[in-house]
Coordinates of C-alpha atoms in Angstrom, one line a residue:
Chain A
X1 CA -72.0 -13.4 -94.1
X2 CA -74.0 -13.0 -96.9
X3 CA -73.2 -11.1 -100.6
X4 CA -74.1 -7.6 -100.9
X5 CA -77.5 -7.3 -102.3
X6 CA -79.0 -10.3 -100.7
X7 CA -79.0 -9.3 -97.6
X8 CA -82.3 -8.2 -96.0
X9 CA -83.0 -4.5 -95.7
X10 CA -83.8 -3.1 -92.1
X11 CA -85.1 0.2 -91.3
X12 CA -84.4 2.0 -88.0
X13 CA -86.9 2.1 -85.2
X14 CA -87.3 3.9 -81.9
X15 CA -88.6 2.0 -79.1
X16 CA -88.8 2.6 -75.5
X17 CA -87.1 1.0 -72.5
X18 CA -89.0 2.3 -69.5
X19 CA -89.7 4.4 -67.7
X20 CA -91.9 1.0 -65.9
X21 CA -88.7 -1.3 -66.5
X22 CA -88.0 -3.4 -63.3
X23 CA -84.2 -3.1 -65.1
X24 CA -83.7 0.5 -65.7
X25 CA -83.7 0.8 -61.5
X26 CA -86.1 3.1 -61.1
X27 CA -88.0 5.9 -62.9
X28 CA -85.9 5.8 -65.9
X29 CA -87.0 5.8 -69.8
X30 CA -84.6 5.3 -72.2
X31 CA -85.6 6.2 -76.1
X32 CA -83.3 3.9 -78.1
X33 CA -83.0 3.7 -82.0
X34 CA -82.2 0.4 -83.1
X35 CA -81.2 -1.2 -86.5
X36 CA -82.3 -4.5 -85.9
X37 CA -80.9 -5.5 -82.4
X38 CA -78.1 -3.3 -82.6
X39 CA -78.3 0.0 -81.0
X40 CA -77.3 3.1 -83.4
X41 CA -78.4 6.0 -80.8
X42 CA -79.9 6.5 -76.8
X43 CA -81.2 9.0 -75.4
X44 CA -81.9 8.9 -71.7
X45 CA -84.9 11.0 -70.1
X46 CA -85.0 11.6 -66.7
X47 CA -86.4 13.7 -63.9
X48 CA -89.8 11.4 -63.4
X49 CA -88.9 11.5 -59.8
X50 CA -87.9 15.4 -59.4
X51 CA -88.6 16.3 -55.9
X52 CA -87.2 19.8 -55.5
X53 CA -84.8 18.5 -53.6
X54 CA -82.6 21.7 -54.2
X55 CA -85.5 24.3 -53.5
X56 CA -86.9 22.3 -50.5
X57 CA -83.0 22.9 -48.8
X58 CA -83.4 26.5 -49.1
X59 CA -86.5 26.7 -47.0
X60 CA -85.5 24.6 -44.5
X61 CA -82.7 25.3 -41.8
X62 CA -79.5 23.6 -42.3
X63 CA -80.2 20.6 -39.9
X64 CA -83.8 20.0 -41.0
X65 CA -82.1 19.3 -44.2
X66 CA -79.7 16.7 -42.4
X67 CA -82.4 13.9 -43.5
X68 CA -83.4 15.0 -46.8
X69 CA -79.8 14.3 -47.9
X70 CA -80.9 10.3 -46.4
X71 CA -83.2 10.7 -49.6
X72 CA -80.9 11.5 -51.9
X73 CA -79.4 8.0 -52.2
X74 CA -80.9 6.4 -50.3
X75 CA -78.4 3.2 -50.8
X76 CA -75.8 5.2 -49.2
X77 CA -77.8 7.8 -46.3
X78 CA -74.2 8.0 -44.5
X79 CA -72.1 9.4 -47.6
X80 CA -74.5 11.4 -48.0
X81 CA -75.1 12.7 -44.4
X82 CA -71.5 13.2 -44.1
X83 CA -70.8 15.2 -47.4
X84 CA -73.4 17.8 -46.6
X85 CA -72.1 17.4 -42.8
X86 CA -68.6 18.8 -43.9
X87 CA -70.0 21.2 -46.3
X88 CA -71.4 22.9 -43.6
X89 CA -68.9 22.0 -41.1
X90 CA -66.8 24.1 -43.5
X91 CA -68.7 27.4 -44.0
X92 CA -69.5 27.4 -40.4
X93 CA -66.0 26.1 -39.3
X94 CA -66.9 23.5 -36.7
X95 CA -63.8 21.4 -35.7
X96 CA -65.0 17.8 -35.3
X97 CA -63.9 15.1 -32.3
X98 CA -61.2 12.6 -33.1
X99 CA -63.4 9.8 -32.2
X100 CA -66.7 11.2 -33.9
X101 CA -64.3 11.4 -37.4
X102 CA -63.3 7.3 -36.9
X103 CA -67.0 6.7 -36.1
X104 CA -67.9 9.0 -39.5
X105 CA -65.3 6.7 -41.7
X106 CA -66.1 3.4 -40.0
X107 CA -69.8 4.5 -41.3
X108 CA -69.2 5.1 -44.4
X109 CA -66.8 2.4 -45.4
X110 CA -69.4 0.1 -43.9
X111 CA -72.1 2.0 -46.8
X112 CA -69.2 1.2 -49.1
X113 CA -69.4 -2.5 -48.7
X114 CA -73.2 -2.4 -48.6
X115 CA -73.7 -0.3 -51.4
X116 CA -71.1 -2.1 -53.6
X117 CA -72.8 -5.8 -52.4
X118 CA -75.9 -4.6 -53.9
X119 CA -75.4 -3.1 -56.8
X120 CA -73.3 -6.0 -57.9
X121 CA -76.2 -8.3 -56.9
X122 CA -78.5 -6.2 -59.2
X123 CA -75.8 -6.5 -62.3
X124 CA -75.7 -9.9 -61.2
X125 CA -79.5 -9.5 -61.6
X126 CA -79.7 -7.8 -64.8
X127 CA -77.4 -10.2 -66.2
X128 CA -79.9 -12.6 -66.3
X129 CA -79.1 -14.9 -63.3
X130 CA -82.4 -14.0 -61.6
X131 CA -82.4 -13.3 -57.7
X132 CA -80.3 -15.7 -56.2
X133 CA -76.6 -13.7 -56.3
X134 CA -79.3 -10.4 -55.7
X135 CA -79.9 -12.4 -52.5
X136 CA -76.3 -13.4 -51.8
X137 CA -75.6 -9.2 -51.6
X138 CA -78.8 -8.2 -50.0
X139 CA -77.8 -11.1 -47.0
X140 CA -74.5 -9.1 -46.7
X141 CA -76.3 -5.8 -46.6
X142 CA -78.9 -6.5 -44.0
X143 CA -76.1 -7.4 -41.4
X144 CA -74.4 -4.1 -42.2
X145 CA -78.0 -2.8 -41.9
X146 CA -78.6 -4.3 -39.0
X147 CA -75.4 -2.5 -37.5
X148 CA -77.2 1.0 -38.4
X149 CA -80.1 0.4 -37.3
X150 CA -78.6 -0.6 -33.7
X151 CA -76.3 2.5 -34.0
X152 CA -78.7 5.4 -35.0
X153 CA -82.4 3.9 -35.0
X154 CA -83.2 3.5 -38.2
X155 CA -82.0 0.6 -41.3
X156 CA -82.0 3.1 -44.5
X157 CA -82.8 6.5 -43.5
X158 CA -80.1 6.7 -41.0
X159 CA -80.1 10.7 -40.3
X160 CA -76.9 9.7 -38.0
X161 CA -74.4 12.4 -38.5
X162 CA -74.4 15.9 -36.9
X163 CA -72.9 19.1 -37.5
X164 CA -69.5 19.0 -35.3
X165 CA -69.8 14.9 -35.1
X166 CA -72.3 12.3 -35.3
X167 CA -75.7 12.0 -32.9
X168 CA -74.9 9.1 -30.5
X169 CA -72.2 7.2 -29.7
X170 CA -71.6 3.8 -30.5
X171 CA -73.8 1.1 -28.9
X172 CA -71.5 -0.6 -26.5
X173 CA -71.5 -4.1 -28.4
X174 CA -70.5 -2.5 -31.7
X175 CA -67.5 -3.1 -31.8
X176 CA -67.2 -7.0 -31.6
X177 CA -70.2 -7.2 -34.0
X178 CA -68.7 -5.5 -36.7
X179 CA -65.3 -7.5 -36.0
X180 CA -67.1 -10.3 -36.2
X181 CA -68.9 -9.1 -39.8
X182 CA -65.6 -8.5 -40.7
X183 CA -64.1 -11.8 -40.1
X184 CA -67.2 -13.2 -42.5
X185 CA -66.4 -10.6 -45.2
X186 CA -63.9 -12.3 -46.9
X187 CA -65.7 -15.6 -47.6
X188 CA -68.8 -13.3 -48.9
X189 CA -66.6 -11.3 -51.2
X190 CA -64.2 -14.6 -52.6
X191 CA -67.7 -16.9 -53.2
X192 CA -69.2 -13.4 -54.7
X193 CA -66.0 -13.2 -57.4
X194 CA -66.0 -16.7 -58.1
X195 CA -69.8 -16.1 -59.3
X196 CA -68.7 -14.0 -62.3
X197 CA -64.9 -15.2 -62.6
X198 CA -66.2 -18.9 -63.1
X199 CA -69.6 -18.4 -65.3
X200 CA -68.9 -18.4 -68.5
X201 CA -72.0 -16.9 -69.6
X202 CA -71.8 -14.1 -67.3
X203 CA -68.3 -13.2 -68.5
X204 CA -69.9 -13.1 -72.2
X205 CA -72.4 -10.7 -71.1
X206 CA -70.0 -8.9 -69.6
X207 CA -66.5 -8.9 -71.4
X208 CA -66.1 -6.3 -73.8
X209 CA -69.4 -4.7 -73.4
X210 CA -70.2 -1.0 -72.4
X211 CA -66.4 0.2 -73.0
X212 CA -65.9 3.5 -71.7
X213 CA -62.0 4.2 -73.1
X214 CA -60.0 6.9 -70.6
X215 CA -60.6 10.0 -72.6
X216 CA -64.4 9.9 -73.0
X217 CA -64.4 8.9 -69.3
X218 CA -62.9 12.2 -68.6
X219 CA -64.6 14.3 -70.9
X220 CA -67.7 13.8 -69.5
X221 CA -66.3 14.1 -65.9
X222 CA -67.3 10.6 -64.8
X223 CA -65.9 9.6 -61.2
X224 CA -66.0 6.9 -58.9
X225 CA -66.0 3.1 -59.8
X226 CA -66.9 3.7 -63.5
X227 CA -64.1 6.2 -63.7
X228 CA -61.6 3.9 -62.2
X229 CA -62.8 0.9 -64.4
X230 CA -61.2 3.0 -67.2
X231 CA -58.3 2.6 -65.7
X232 CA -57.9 6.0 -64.1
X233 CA -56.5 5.7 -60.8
X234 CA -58.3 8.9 -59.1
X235 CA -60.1 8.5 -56.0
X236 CA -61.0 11.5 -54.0
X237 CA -59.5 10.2 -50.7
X238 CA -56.4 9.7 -52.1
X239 CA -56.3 13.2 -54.1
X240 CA -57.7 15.1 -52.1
X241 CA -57.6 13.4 -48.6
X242 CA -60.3 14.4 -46.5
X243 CA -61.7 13.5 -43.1
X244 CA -59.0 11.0 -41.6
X245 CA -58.2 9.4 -44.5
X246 CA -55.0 10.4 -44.8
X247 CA -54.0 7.7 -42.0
X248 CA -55.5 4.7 -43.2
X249 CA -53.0 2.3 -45.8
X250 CA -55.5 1.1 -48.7
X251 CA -54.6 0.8 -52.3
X252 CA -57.1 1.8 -55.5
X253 CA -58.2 -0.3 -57.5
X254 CA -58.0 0.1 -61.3
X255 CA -59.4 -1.6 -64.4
X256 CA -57.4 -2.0 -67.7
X257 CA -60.4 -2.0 -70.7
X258 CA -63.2 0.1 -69.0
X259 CA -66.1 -2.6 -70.0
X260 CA -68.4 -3.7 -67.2
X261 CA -66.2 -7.0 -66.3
X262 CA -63.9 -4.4 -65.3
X263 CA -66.4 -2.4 -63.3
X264 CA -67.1 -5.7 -61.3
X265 CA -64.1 -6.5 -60.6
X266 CA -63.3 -2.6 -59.4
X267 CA -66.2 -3.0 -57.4
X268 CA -65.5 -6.1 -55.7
X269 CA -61.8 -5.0 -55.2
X270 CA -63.1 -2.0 -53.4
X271 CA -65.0 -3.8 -51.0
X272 CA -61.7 -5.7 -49.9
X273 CA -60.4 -1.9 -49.4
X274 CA -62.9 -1.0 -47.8
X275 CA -62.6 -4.0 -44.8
X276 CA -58.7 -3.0 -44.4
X277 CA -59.6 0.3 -43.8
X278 CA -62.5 -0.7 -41.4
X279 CA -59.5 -2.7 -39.3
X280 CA -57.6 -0.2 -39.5
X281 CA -60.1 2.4 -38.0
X282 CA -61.7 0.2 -35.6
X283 CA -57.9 -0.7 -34.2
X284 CA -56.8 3.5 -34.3
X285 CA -60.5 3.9 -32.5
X286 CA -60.3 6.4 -29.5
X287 CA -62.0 5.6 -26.3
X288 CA -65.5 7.1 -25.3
X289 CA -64.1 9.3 -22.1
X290 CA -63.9 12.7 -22.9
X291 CA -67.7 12.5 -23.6
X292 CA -69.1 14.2 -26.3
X293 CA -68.9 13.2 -29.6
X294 CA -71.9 15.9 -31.0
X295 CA -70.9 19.4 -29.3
X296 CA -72.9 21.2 -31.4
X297 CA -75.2 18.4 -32.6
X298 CA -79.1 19.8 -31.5
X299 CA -78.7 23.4 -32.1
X300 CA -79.7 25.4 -35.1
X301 CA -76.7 27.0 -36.5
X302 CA -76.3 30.5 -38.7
X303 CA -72.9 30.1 -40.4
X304 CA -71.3 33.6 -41.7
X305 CA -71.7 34.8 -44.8
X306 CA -69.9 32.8 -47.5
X307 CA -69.8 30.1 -49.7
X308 CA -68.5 26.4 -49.1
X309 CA -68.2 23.4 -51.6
X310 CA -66.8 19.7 -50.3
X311 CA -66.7 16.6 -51.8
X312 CA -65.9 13.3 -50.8
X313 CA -65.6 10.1 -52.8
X314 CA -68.9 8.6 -51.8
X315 CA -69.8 4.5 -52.9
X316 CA -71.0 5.8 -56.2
X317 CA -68.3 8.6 -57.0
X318 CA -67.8 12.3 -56.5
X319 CA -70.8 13.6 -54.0
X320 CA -70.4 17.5 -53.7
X321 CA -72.4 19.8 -51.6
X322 CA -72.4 23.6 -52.8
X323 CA -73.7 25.6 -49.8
X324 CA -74.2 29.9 -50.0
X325 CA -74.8 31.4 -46.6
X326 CA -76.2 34.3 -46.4
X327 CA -76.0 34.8 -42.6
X328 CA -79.3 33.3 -42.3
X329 CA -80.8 30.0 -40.8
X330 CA -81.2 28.6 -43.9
X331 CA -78.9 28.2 -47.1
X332 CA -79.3 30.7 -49.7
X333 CA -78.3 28.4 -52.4
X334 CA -77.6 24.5 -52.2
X335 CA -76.5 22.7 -55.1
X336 CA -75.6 18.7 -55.1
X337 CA -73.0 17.4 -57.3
X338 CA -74.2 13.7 -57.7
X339 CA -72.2 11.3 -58.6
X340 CA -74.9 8.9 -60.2
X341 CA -76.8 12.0 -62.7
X342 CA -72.8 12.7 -64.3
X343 CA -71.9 8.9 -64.3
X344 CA -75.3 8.2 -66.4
X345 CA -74.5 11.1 -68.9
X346 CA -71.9 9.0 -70.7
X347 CA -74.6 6.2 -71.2
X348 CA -75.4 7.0 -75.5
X349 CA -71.6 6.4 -75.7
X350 CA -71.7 2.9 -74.0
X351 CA -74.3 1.9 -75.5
X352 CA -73.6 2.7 -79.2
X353 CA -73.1 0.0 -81.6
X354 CA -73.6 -2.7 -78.7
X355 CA -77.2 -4.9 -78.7
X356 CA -80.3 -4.0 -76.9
X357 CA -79.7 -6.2 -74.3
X358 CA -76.6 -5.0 -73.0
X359 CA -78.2 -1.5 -72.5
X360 CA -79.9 -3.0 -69.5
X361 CA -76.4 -4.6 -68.0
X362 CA -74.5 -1.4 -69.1
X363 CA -77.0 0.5 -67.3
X364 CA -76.3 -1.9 -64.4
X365 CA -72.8 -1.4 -64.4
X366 CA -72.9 2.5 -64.0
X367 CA -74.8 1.7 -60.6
X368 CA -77.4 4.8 -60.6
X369 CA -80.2 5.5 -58.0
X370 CA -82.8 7.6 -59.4
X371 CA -83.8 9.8 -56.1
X372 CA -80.0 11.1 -56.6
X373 CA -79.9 11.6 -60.5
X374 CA -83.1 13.3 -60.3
X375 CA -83.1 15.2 -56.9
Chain B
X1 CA -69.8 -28.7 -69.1
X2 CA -71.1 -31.7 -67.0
X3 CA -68.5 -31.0 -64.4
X4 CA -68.8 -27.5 -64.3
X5 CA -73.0 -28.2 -63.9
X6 CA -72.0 -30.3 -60.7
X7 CA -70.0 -27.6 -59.5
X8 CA -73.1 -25.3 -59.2
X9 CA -75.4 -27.9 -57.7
X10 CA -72.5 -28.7 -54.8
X11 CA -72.8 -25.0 -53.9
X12 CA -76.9 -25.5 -54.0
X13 CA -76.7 -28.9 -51.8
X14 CA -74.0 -26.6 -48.9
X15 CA -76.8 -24.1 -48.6
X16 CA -79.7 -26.3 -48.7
X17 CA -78.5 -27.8 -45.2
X18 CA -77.0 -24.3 -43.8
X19 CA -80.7 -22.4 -41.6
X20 CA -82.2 -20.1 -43.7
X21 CA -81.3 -15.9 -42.6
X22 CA -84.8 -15.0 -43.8
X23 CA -87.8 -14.3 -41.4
X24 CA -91.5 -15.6 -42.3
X25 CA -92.9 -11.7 -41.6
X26 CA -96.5 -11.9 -40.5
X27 CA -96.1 -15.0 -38.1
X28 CA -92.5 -14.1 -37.4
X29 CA -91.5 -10.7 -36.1
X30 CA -88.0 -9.6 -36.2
X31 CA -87.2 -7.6 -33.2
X32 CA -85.9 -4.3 -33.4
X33 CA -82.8 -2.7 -31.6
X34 CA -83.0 -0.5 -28.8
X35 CA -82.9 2.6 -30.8
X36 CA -85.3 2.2 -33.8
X37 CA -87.5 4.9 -34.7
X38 CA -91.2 4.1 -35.1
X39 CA -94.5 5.6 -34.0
X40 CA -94.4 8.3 -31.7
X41 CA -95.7 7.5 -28.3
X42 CA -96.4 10.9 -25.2
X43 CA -94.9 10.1 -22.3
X44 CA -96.7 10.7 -18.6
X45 CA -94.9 11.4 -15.5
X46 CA -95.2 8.9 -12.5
X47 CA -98.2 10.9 -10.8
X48 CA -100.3 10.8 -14.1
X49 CA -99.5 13.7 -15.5
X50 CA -98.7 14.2 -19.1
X51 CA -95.3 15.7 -20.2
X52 CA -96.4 17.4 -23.1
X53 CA -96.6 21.0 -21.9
X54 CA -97.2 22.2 -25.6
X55 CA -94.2 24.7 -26.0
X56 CA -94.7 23.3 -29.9
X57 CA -90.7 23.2 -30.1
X58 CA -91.1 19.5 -31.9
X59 CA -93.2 21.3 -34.4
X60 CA -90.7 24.2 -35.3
X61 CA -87.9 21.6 -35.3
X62 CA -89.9 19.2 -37.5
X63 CA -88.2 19.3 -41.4
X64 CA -91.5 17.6 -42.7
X65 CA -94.1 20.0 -40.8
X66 CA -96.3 16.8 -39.9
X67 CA -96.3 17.9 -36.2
X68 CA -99.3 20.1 -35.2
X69 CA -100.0 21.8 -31.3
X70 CA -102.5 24.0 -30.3
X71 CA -101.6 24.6 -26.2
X72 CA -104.3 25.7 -24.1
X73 CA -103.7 26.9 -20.7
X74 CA -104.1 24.5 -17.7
X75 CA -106.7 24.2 -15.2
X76 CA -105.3 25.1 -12.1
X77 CA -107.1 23.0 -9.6
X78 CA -106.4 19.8 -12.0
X79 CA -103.2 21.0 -14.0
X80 CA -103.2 18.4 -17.1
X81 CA -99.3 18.6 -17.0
X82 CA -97.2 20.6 -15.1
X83 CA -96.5 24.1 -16.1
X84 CA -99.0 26.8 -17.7
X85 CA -99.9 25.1 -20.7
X86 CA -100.8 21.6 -22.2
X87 CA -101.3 20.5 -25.6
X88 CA -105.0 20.7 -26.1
X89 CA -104.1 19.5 -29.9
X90 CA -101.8 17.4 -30.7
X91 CA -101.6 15.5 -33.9
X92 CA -99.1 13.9 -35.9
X93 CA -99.8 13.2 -39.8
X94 CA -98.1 9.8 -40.2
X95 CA -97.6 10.2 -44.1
X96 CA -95.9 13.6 -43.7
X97 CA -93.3 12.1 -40.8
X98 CA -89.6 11.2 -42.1
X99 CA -89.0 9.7 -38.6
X100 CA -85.8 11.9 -38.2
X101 CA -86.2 11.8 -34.3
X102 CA -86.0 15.4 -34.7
X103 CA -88.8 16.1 -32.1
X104 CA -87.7 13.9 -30.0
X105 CA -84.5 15.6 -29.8
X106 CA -86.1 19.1 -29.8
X107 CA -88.6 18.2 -26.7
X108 CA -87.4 19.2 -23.2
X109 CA -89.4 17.3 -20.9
X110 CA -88.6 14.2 -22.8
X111 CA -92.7 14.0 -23.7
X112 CA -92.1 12.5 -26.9
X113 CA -90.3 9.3 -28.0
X114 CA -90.1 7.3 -31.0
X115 CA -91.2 3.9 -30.2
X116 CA -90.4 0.5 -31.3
X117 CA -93.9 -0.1 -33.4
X118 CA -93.3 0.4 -37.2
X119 CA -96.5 -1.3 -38.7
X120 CA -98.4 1.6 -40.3
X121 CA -100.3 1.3 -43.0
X122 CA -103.5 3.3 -43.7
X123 CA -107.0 3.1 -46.1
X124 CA -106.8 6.7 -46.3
X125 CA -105.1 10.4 -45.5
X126 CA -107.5 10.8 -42.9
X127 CA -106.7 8.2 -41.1
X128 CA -103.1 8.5 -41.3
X129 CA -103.3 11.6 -38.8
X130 CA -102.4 10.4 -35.1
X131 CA -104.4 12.3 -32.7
X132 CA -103.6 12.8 -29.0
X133 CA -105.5 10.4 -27.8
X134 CA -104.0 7.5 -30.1
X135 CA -100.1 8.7 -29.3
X136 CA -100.6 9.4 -25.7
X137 CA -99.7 6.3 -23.1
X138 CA -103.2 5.0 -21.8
X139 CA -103.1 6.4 -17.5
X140 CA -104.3 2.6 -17.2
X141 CA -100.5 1.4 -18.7
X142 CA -98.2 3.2 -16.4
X143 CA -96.8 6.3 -17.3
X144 CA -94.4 5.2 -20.2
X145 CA -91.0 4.4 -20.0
X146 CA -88.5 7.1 -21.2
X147 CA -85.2 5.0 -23.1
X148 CA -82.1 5.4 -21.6
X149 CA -80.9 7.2 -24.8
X150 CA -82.8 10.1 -24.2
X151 CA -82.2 10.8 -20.6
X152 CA -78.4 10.5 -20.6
X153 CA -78.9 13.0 -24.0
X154 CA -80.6 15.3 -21.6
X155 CA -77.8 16.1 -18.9
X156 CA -75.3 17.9 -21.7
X157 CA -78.5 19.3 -23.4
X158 CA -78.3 23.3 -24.1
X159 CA -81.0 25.2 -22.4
X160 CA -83.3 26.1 -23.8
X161 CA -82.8 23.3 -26.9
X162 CA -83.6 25.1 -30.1
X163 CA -82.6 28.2 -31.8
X164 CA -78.9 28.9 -30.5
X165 CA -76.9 31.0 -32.8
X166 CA -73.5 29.6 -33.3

């Protein structure tokens, strides 16, 4: 450290990160103010890839917007797909099949895994250790992938889940192949943990950056994986149980410090979750006879007038759908609550007082997909 | 340092001799599962006959609005399809479709399917709309398998399929 006086006098300077940045995932600009490489304030600017997501639902009828909600995030088509499923479920009081609801949760803990095997591969990514643990998660993901695609026709937009269930019932070899992708889960998840807990630079980049303490956390209503990397130990499915979920036995995963280390390791703890609670479902799993799993699944439906709001704790945090009826075939007002636009609001506060590269692996921690933050 | 530099390599030379999961695209095709959704294909029945008989129902039920029919009534001493009308029109704009299966679901004679064939790639819009002739099964090539999916679907299907208030 040098005397006061000598040192050399910088000036503050705005610069740009995106909104063409392979690492701001997606559509994303970031106006940053730096004093030399430290960051003094962000400002993030969004809505390059405003759709009218919102607008677009009130046109259509409630299932035509069954696969715009694929679009949202389109990581996670069954979360979302099953969110706006219960919303409407709820205003127009559909009761759903026991063994549509296991198929729902085995769906959406599978999205879970494959989300969280991603995102970590692009941290992983941003990090600085260049594709090869990206390819590690995306190897993961295309066998979960691979499982969707057999199930409801298509990889990403799956467009699976009906109003009263789900569209089709399960292929008839599902369930050994996903016991068998479970059995190879744990090796996946272990070598992936060992990747960070063992490197020593990857623990630098990522120890004690991006701290989010508890109360900012709440503040700003962040949920899901960043939420609980703070340490708060609120996950939707245990506070508010909905669905089934009240019968599986899984634990939540907390963090002590809220940096990203913590995030990762929340992540990668949630995938273990996530495969005890697949076991669990795929051994409670009712048989096929009775038939229908989708009583109401093709028909266009005119719930009463009313309003509905449901959330559910999707791979990214709390996904909401906020559905008005007005008696008509389509929704008078529909309003997402998504999980990735609130967990990015927080972002000037990470990033303060940290150095201009971390913004890019802070940014990587939060785990945002831009067709959701902007809608 | 040295040791931990070995460490990494050992992990390299266990997947250098394990077969690679990845799939050299253009010369290799990965198959798809029975179910996929790709390009739309009209089915015929056995004796020729298309099952398209225009009712437009995949149209109304399409979220994207990429489907569009113009029926024309049939000629009764050769009847197109069976039934009043046939599709005179019928053209899907490929950059509009979401590939919801939506029409599929909404069609009841089972005329349209979403096939196995997912390589679309146009010069320009123009191109990119499907007209009849391209999406309907050649009389030459049989009359077009319907997937299993789809018929066992249509036993518990509500009649008449679209627009059933709750």
């Amino acid at each position: 450290m040098k005397a006061e006086g000598t040192m050399i006098k910088t000036e503050e300077l705005q610069i740009n990160i995106g909104p063409q940045h392979p690492s701001t995932h997606g559509v994303f600009r970031m106006l940053v103010t730096v004093d030399g490489e430290t960051i003094v304030d962000l400002k993030p600017v969004f809505g390059y890839l405003h759709r009218n997501h919102e607008q677009i639902a009130e046109v259509n009828t409630y299932l035509q917007n069954m696969p715009y909600t694929d679009r949202l995030d389109y990581f996670n088509s069954m979360a979302n797909n099953q969110a706006y499923a219960m919303a409407v479920e709820k205003l127009a009081e559909i009761e759903v099949p026991e063994r549509a609801e296991y198929i729902r949760v085995i769906m959406v803990e599978l999205t879970r895994i494959l989300n969280h095997a991603s995102a970590l591969g692009f941290l992983i990514n941003d990090m600085g250790a260049w594709q090869t643990p990206l390819a590690f998660g995306m190897r993961e993901r295309e066998k979960i992938l691979d499982l969707f695609e057999s199930t409801s026709g298509a990889r990403l937009m799956c467009n699976y889940f009906r109003f009263g269930g789900v569209v089709r019932d399960l292929p008839p070899d599902f369930v050994p192949r996903l016991q068998s992708l479970l059995t190879g889960l744990p090796t996946f998840i272990d070598e992936f943990e060992r990747m960070l807990r063992e490197n020593e630079i990857l623990r630098i980049r990522s120890e004690g950056i991006g701290v989010l303490p508890k109360e900012v956390a709440i503040s700003y209503s962040v949920t899901g994986p960043v939420l609980r990397g703070s340490g708060i130990p609120y996950d939707i499915r245990k506070a508010e149980p909905y669905s089934i979920y009240d019968r599986f036995d899984f634990d939540v995963p907390i963090g002590t410090v809220g940096d990203v280390y913590d995030r990762f390791l929340v992540r990668i703890e949630e995938m273990r979750q996530s495969k005890r609670i697949l076991e669990q479902a795929l051994k409670q799993l009712p048989d096929a006879e009775g038939g229908h799993i989708n009583p109401k699944a093709r028909q266009n439906i005119r719930p009463p007038v009313g309003d509905a709001y449901t959330r559910i704790e999707s791979p990214k945090g709390e996904l909401g759908f906020y559905l008005v009826s007005d008696g008509g075939q389509t929704p008078y007002r529909y309003k997402v609550r998504a999980p990735s636009f609130i967990n990015l609001t927080p972002l000037s506060d990470m990033c303060r007082g940290y150095k201009v590269a971390d913004v890019v692996v802070i940014l990587g921690s939060i785990d945002i997909v831009m067709g959701e933050v902007d809608r | 340092m040295f040791g931990e530099l070995l460490k990494g390599l050992q992990t390299t030379l266990r997947y250098m001799f394990r077969p690679p999961v990845t799939v050299q695209y253009p010369d290799v095709k990965r198959p798809v599962r029975e179910r996929f959704r790709g390009r739309h294909e009209l089915k015929r029945f056995a004796n020729g006959q298309e099952r398209c008989i225009g009712c437009s129902l995949c149209s109304a039920a399409c979220p994207a609005d990429a489907i569009l029919v113009v029926p024309a009534e049939n000629n009764l001493e050769q009847p197109t399809s069976p039934g009043e009308r046939y599709a005179a029109t019928y053209e899907i704009n490929m950059l509009r479709c979401i590939f919801c299966g939506y029409c599929e679901d909404a069609c009841p004679t089972n005329a349209i399917v979403l096939e196995h064939q997912y390589e679309l790639s146009f010069y320009d819009r123009q191109t990119s709309i499907y007209t009849k002739d391209m999406l309907l099964v050649p009389p030459d090539q049989g009359h077009g398998e319907i997937p299993p999916i789809l018929t066992q679907l249509g036993d518990k299907r509500p009649s008449p399929p679209a627009q059933i208030d709750l």
